[in-house]
Amino acid sequence: MTHSIEGRADMQNALHAHWRLFAFEGFVLLGLGTAAILVPALASLAVAVFLGWIFLAAGFFGIVMSVAGRQAPGFWWSLVSAIVSLVAGGALIGWPVAGSMSLTFVLTAFLIADGVLTILFALEHRRQLSQRWVWLLINGVLDLLLAALIVLALPASALWALGIIVGIDLIFAGWSLIAMAMAARKSATA
């Protein structure tokens, strides 16, 4: 019991000592999220290009590791997987608008699946969750509405959907870090 209390105090002191860094990161994320929402087409293209570079790097290292371990079982599968990653990365970098479209389709499919599953989860657990199940239901319905909005606005939504969603995520992440920083600042001074 004493160990966990000491650990909590150490964590609180560490958070307090670095609250400015968390706040700064929060404000940076807030600014980036706002920029993504203000210029969603650019943010969508940036997401596609960024993922392209990630796939290229993964493919490159995958090929290097496959060749280095060519005697290992599954060599050909590993090599083919790395080549597919390279091709996907090159496609996203070479044709970011088409990449944004593809990523928007994947995002829409995810929103539809997540929306349906969240609604089913809410309905199945409505007795155990008393009135809190309604929030899950609302979450599922909002996922479906967002997916419908994206589908109805295609192909134009491919230029803004990723940027808007990444922007919203960055804003929430920024506010979360700022709130954590403010709580850490107050907790050690109180």
mmCIF file of C-alpha atoms in Angstrom:
data_model
loop_
_atom_site.group_PDB
_atom_site.id
_atom_site.type_symbol
_atom_site.label_atom_id
_atom_site.label_comp_id
_atom_site.label_asym_id
_atom_site.label_seq_id
_atom_site.Cartn_x
_atom_site.Cartn_y
_atom_site.Cartn_z
ATOM 1 C CA MET A 1 0.000 0.000 0.000
ATOM 2 C CA THR A 2 2.795 2.428 0.900
ATOM 3 C CA HIS A 3 4.614 1.606 -2.341
ATOM 4 C CA SER A 4 1.612 2.567 -4.465
ATOM 5 C CA ILE A 5 1.122 5.816 -2.521
ATOM 6 C CA GLU A 6 4.815 6.680 -2.983
ATOM 7 C CA GLY A 7 4.581 5.792 -6.672
ATOM 8 C CA ARG A 8 1.549 8.013 -7.074
ATOM 9 C CA ALA A 9 3.313 10.897 -5.321
ATOM 10 C CA ASP A 10 6.390 10.436 -7.532
ATOM 11 C CA MET A 11 4.186 10.458 -10.623
ATOM 12 C CA GLN A 12 2.363 13.567 -9.411
ATOM 13 C CA ASN A 13 5.658 15.349 -8.751
ATOM 14 C CA ALA A 14 6.990 14.348 -12.179
ATOM 15 C CA LEU A 15 3.832 15.602 -13.860
ATOM 16 C CA HIS A 16 4.039 18.843 -11.903
ATOM 17 C CA ALA A 17 7.694 19.309 -12.841
ATOM 18 C CA HIS A 18 6.878 18.952 -16.542
ATOM 19 C CA TRP A 19 3.422 20.522 -16.751
ATOM 20 C CA ARG A 20 4.694 23.286 -19.054
ATOM 21 C CA LEU A 21 5.907 20.727 -21.599
ATOM 22 C CA PHE A 22 2.511 19.015 -21.606
ATOM 23 C CA ALA A 23 0.759 22.354 -21.964
ATOM 24 C CA PHE A 24 3.064 23.384 -24.809
ATOM 25 C CA GLU A 25 2.468 20.109 -26.642
ATOM 26 C CA GLY A 26 -1.257 20.560 -26.086
ATOM 27 C CA PHE A 27 -1.212 24.033 -27.631
ATOM 28 C CA VAL A 28 0.838 22.774 -30.593
ATOM 29 C CA LEU A 29 -1.663 19.963 -31.193
ATOM 30 C CA LEU A 30 -4.513 22.448 -30.833
ATOM 31 C CA GLY A 31 -2.918 24.659 -33.484
ATOM 32 C CA LEU A 32 -2.257 21.736 -35.833
ATOM 33 C CA GLY A 33 -5.818 20.470 -35.384
ATOM 34 C CA THR A 34 -7.232 23.901 -36.112
ATOM 35 C CA ALA A 35 -5.061 24.167 -39.221
ATOM 36 C CA ALA A 36 -6.260 20.740 -40.389
ATOM 37 C CA ILE A 37 -9.887 21.817 -39.999
ATOM 38 C CA LEU A 38 -9.304 25.175 -41.705
ATOM 39 C CA VAL A 39 -7.491 23.572 -44.656
ATOM 40 C CA PRO A 40 -8.912 20.023 -44.709
ATOM 41 C CA ALA A 41 -7.882 19.245 -48.304
ATOM 42 C CA LEU A 42 -4.228 19.948 -47.513
ATOM 43 C CA ALA A 43 -4.474 17.949 -44.294
ATOM 44 C CA SER A 44 -6.049 15.009 -46.169
ATOM 45 C CA LEU A 45 -3.243 15.027 -48.716
ATOM 46 C CA ALA A 46 -0.686 15.306 -45.918
ATOM 47 C CA VAL A 47 -2.184 12.236 -44.219
ATOM 48 C CA ALA A 48 -1.996 10.270 -47.479
ATOM 49 C CA VAL A 49 1.616 11.317 -48.143
ATOM 50 C CA PHE A 50 2.644 10.669 -44.524
ATOM 51 C CA LEU A 51 1.151 7.173 -44.612
ATOM 52 C CA GLY A 52 2.908 6.671 -47.937
ATOM 53 C CA TRP A 53 6.268 7.404 -46.372
ATOM 54 C CA ILE A 54 5.487 5.069 -43.479
ATOM 55 C CA PHE A 55 4.623 2.266 -45.909
ATOM 56 C CA LEU A 56 7.766 2.975 -47.949
ATOM 57 C CA ALA A 57 9.953 2.794 -44.846
ATOM 58 C CA ALA A 58 8.214 -0.381 -43.674
ATOM 59 C CA GLY A 59 8.649 -1.936 -47.114
ATOM 60 C CA PHE A 60 12.299 -0.980 -47.338
ATOM 61 C CA PHE A 61 13.124 -2.411 -43.905
ATOM 62 C CA GLY A 62 10.944 -5.426 -44.617
ATOM 63 C CA ILE A 63 12.987 -6.210 -47.733
ATOM 64 C CA VAL A 64 16.270 -5.725 -45.872
ATOM 65 C CA MET A 65 15.136 -8.019 -43.048
ATOM 66 C CA SER A 66 13.717 -10.604 -45.459
ATOM 67 C CA VAL A 67 16.944 -10.777 -47.439
ATOM 68 C CA ALA A 68 19.002 -10.912 -44.240
ATOM 69 C CA GLY A 69 16.862 -13.813 -43.018
ATOM 70 C CA ARG A 70 16.354 -15.519 -46.387
ATOM 71 C CA GLN A 71 16.994 -18.935 -44.818
ATOM 72 C CA ALA A 72 14.134 -18.432 -42.342
ATOM 73 C CA PRO A 73 10.728 -20.035 -42.935
ATOM 74 C CA GLY A 74 8.282 -17.749 -44.695
ATOM 75 C CA PHE A 75 10.957 -15.834 -46.609
ATOM 76 C CA TRP A 76 8.882 -15.449 -49.777
ATOM 77 C CA TRP A 77 5.765 -14.338 -47.898
ATOM 78 C CA SER A 78 7.794 -11.808 -45.963
ATOM 79 C CA LEU A 79 9.424 -10.524 -49.133
ATOM 80 C CA VAL A 80 6.110 -10.226 -50.988
ATOM 81 C CA SER A 81 4.572 -8.418 -48.000
ATOM 82 C CA ALA A 82 7.452 -5.925 -47.983
ATOM 83 C CA ILE A 83 7.087 -5.336 -51.729
ATOM 84 C CA VAL A 84 3.336 -4.728 -51.313
ATOM 85 C CA SER A 85 4.164 -2.177 -48.613
ATOM 86 C CA LEU A 86 6.623 -0.452 -50.952
ATOM 87 C CA VAL A 87 4.056 -0.337 -53.765
ATOM 88 C CA ALA A 88 1.346 0.999 -51.441
ATOM 89 C CA GLY A 89 3.713 3.663 -50.118
ATOM 90 C CA GLY A 90 4.771 4.679 -53.599
ATOM 91 C CA ALA A 91 1.141 4.882 -54.714
ATOM 92 C CA LEU A 92 0.151 7.079 -51.763
ATOM 93 C CA ILE A 93 3.086 9.412 -52.359
ATOM 94 C CA GLY A 94 2.767 9.445 -56.133
ATOM 95 C CA TRP A 95 -0.997 9.888 -56.246
ATOM 96 C CA PRO A 96 -2.040 11.463 -52.923
ATOM 97 C CA VAL A 97 -5.503 12.494 -54.183
ATOM 98 C CA ALA A 98 -6.288 8.902 -55.156
ATOM 99 C CA GLY A 99 -4.743 7.839 -51.844
ATOM 100 C CA SER A 100 -7.045 10.223 -49.983
ATOM 101 C CA MET A 101 -9.998 8.705 -51.821
ATOM 102 C CA SER A 102 -8.938 5.169 -50.873
ATOM 103 C CA LEU A 103 -8.301 6.141 -47.260
ATOM 104 C CA THR A 104 -11.706 7.852 -47.173
ATOM 105 C CA PHE A 105 -13.352 4.592 -48.298
ATOM 106 C CA VAL A 106 -11.527 2.687 -45.557
ATOM 107 C CA LEU A 107 -12.524 5.326 -42.998
ATOM 108 C CA THR A 108 -16.152 5.160 -44.140
ATOM 109 C CA ALA A 109 -16.199 1.352 -43.917
ATOM 110 C CA PHE A 110 -14.761 1.606 -40.406
ATOM 111 C CA LEU A 111 -17.380 4.175 -39.354
ATOM 112 C CA ILE A 112 -20.206 1.993 -40.671
ATOM 113 C CA ALA A 113 -18.892 -1.158 -38.978
ATOM 114 C CA ASP A 114 -18.115 0.654 -35.726
ATOM 115 C CA GLY A 115 -21.483 2.404 -35.745
ATOM 116 C CA VAL A 116 -23.465 -0.803 -36.215
ATOM 117 C CA LEU A 117 -21.410 -2.708 -33.629
ATOM 118 C CA THR A 118 -21.623 0.122 -31.091
ATOM 119 C CA ILE A 119 -25.409 0.292 -31.488
ATOM 120 C CA LEU A 120 -25.683 -3.495 -31.043
ATOM 121 C CA PHE A 121 -23.413 -3.309 -27.991
ATOM 122 C CA ALA A 122 -25.549 -0.522 -26.503
ATOM 123 C CA LEU A 123 -28.785 -2.416 -27.079
ATOM 124 C CA GLU A 124 -27.398 -5.621 -25.612
ATOM 125 C CA HIS A 125 -26.123 -3.886 -22.472
ATOM 126 C CA ARG A 126 -28.926 -1.419 -21.857
ATOM 127 C CA ARG A 127 -30.080 -3.236 -18.699
ATOM 128 C CA GLN A 128 -26.601 -3.416 -17.151
ATOM 129 C CA LEU A 129 -25.664 0.150 -18.046
ATOM 130 C CA SER A 130 -28.918 1.743 -16.802
ATOM 131 C CA GLN A 131 -29.239 5.044 -18.684
ATOM 132 C CA ARG A 132 -25.584 5.234 -19.748
ATOM 133 C CA TRP A 133 -26.271 2.886 -22.671
ATOM 134 C CA VAL A 134 -27.866 5.831 -24.478
ATOM 135 C CA TRP A 135 -24.419 7.442 -24.885
ATOM 136 C CA LEU A 136 -23.181 4.331 -26.654
ATOM 137 C CA LEU A 137 -26.267 4.370 -28.839
ATOM 138 C CA ILE A 138 -25.689 8.036 -29.707
ATOM 139 C CA ASN A 139 -22.036 7.273 -30.485
ATOM 140 C CA GLY A 140 -23.081 4.519 -32.892
ATOM 141 C CA VAL A 141 -25.704 6.678 -34.568
ATOM 142 C CA LEU A 142 -23.209 9.533 -34.977
ATOM 143 C CA ASP A 143 -20.728 7.135 -36.598
ATOM 144 C CA LEU A 144 -23.415 6.098 -39.091
ATOM 145 C CA LEU A 145 -24.435 9.707 -39.751
ATOM 146 C CA LEU A 146 -20.829 10.715 -40.354
ATOM 147 C CA ALA A 147 -20.354 7.768 -42.725
ATOM 148 C CA ALA A 148 -23.549 8.747 -44.578
ATOM 149 C CA LEU A 149 -22.359 12.351 -44.844
ATOM 150 C CA ILE A 150 -19.039 11.210 -46.304
ATOM 151 C CA VAL A 151 -20.727 8.849 -48.789
ATOM 152 C CA LEU A 152 -23.304 11.432 -49.884
ATOM 153 C CA ALA A 153 -20.579 14.019 -50.464
ATOM 154 C CA LEU A 154 -18.280 11.731 -52.490
ATOM 155 C CA PRO A 155 -16.034 12.353 -54.343
ATOM 156 C CA ALA A 156 -15.541 15.799 -52.781
ATOM 157 C CA SER A 157 -15.516 14.342 -49.254
ATOM 158 C CA ALA A 158 -12.273 12.518 -50.085
ATOM 159 C CA LEU A 159 -10.605 15.925 -49.996
ATOM 160 C CA TRP A 160 -11.944 17.028 -46.614
ATOM 161 C CA ALA A 161 -13.012 13.988 -44.558
ATOM 162 C CA LEU A 162 -9.556 12.820 -43.470
ATOM 163 C CA GLY A 163 -8.389 16.358 -42.744
ATOM 164 C CA ILE A 164 -11.444 17.197 -40.654
ATOM 165 C CA ILE A 165 -11.288 13.961 -38.659
ATOM 166 C CA VAL A 166 -7.527 14.250 -38.068
ATOM 167 C CA GLY A 167 -8.067 17.895 -37.080
ATOM 168 C CA ILE A 168 -10.790 17.008 -34.580
ATOM 169 C CA ASP A 169 -8.602 14.268 -33.122
ATOM 170 C CA LEU A 170 -5.658 16.654 -32.750
ATOM 171 C CA ILE A 171 -7.859 19.270 -31.082
ATOM 172 C CA PHE A 172 -9.202 16.754 -28.564
ATOM 173 C CA ALA A 173 -5.671 15.460 -27.914
ATOM 174 C CA GLY A 174 -4.457 19.027 -27.423
ATOM 175 C CA TRP A 175 -7.232 19.933 -25.004
ATOM 176 C CA SER A 176 -6.633 16.692 -23.088
ATOM 177 C CA LEU A 177 -2.945 17.500 -22.657
ATOM 178 C CA ILE A 178 -3.719 21.074 -21.638
ATOM 179 C CA ALA A 179 -6.271 19.871 -19.074
ATOM 180 C CA MET A 180 -3.776 17.329 -17.733
ATOM 181 C CA ALA A 181 -1.079 20.006 -17.540
ATOM 182 C CA MET A 182 -3.346 22.402 -15.648
ATOM 183 C CA ALA A 183 -4.371 19.671 -13.216
ATOM 184 C CA ALA A 184 -0.703 18.707 -12.699
ATOM 185 C CA ARG A 185 0.224 22.345 -12.131
ATOM 186 C CA LYS A 186 -2.461 22.771 -9.484
ATOM 187 C CA SER A 187 -2.054 19.379 -7.801
ATOM 188 C CA ALA A 188 1.471 19.902 -6.529
ATOM 189 C CA THR A 189 0.901 23.536 -5.545
ATOM 190 C CA ALA A 190 -2.225 22.734 -3.524
#
